[in-house]
């Protein structure tokens, strides 16, 4: 089956005809990339977790999230859009990445991201640990120049090195800032909380170009105020959205490697994502889902809904 030029996008398999628990688990039962001529958005997995500092297992995130994503439905009332009708969305499978060498893996990811985005396709990536944001930002920068990074996370991920290693899941945004990949005037973290190594972590972070909208600011001032601050910061910059699922409270997302108490609810996360629908979103990722620590697929449910809101936010709107 091949999409004809100009024809309507090929959508998901109809779950009222083929039970959603049957068949191959592509994301949201979407077509595979080889079933269409060209895609506006490719959902791609990056099964890599050799950059973690604590619990491993995010390499199994992509298949775990795809499995539960089969429950997603075609119309998103919260954004008033049918995200798989308004644009061609496909599942591009998983990238092949070296599990024994971080440097090789990072080069593999960048090369495959560049190949997938060569003809204007935008990537929505399922991790994998947060290390993968660095090569994904390198690939985005090659096309768009410096992008505003909207980073949802309990952690800053702008630390310098771990055991002397510069490329880990705690360091991607420091490297990205040093390399000039991010727009230093428009990037922000959301949901930051928990213990740090020192006050200097925050000072470094500000110097590297981020403004933190903390979990406690969201609690005290409310989600609407957080959205206002975020949109003010972003202006009309091109945006890359990176969601570490540990931005959610462990009550909402236990299946992750470095959990921290006091996090966002999934409802808060989804609402903030919807507020970015009018922006130019050039790519996105959802990372750090570690199925071995998940219960009742709850972390995967949160991740699959975050991905659905991202894809919906990226859909073209009637002017
Ligand atoms: N990116 C995530 N999830 N965690 C980073 C934590 C780094 C640390 O152990 O200090
Ligand atoms: Zn984190
Ligand atoms: Zn992170």
JSON list of C-alpha atoms and ligand atoms in Angstrom, two decimals, residues 130 151 153 155 157 169 244 246 287-288, ligand 3:
[
{"chain": "A", "resi": 130, "resn": "UNK", "atom": "CA", "xyz": [17.76, 11.59, 27.85]},
{"chain": "A", "resi": 151, "resn": "UNK", "atom": "CA", "xyz": [12.40, 20.89, 28.44]},
{"chain": "A", "resi": 153, "resn": "UNK", "atom": "CA", "xyz": [11.97, 17.30, 33.51]},
{"chain": "A", "resi": 155, "resn": "UNK", "atom": "CA", "xyz": [16.21, 17.39, 36.43]},
{"chain": "A", "resi": 157, "resn": "UNK", "atom": "CA", "xyz": [20.23, 17.87, 32.64]},
{"chain": "A", "resi": 169, "resn": "UNK", "atom": "CA", "xyz": [21.49, 11.52, 30.35]},
{"chain": "A", "resi": 244, "resn": "UNK", "atom": "CA", "xyz": [11.49, 13.48, 30.36]},
{"chain": "A", "resi": 246, "resn": "UNK", "atom": "CA", "xyz": [10.08, 11.93, 35.27]},
{"chain": "A", "resi": 287, "resn": "UNK", "atom": "CA", "xyz": [12.21, 9.88, 27.08]},
{"chain": "A", "resi": 288, "resn": "UNK", "atom": "CA", "xyz": [13.09, 7.92, 30.22]},
{"chain": "B", "resi": 3, "resn": "LIG", "atom": "ZN1", "xyz": [16.13, 14.19, 31.76]}
]
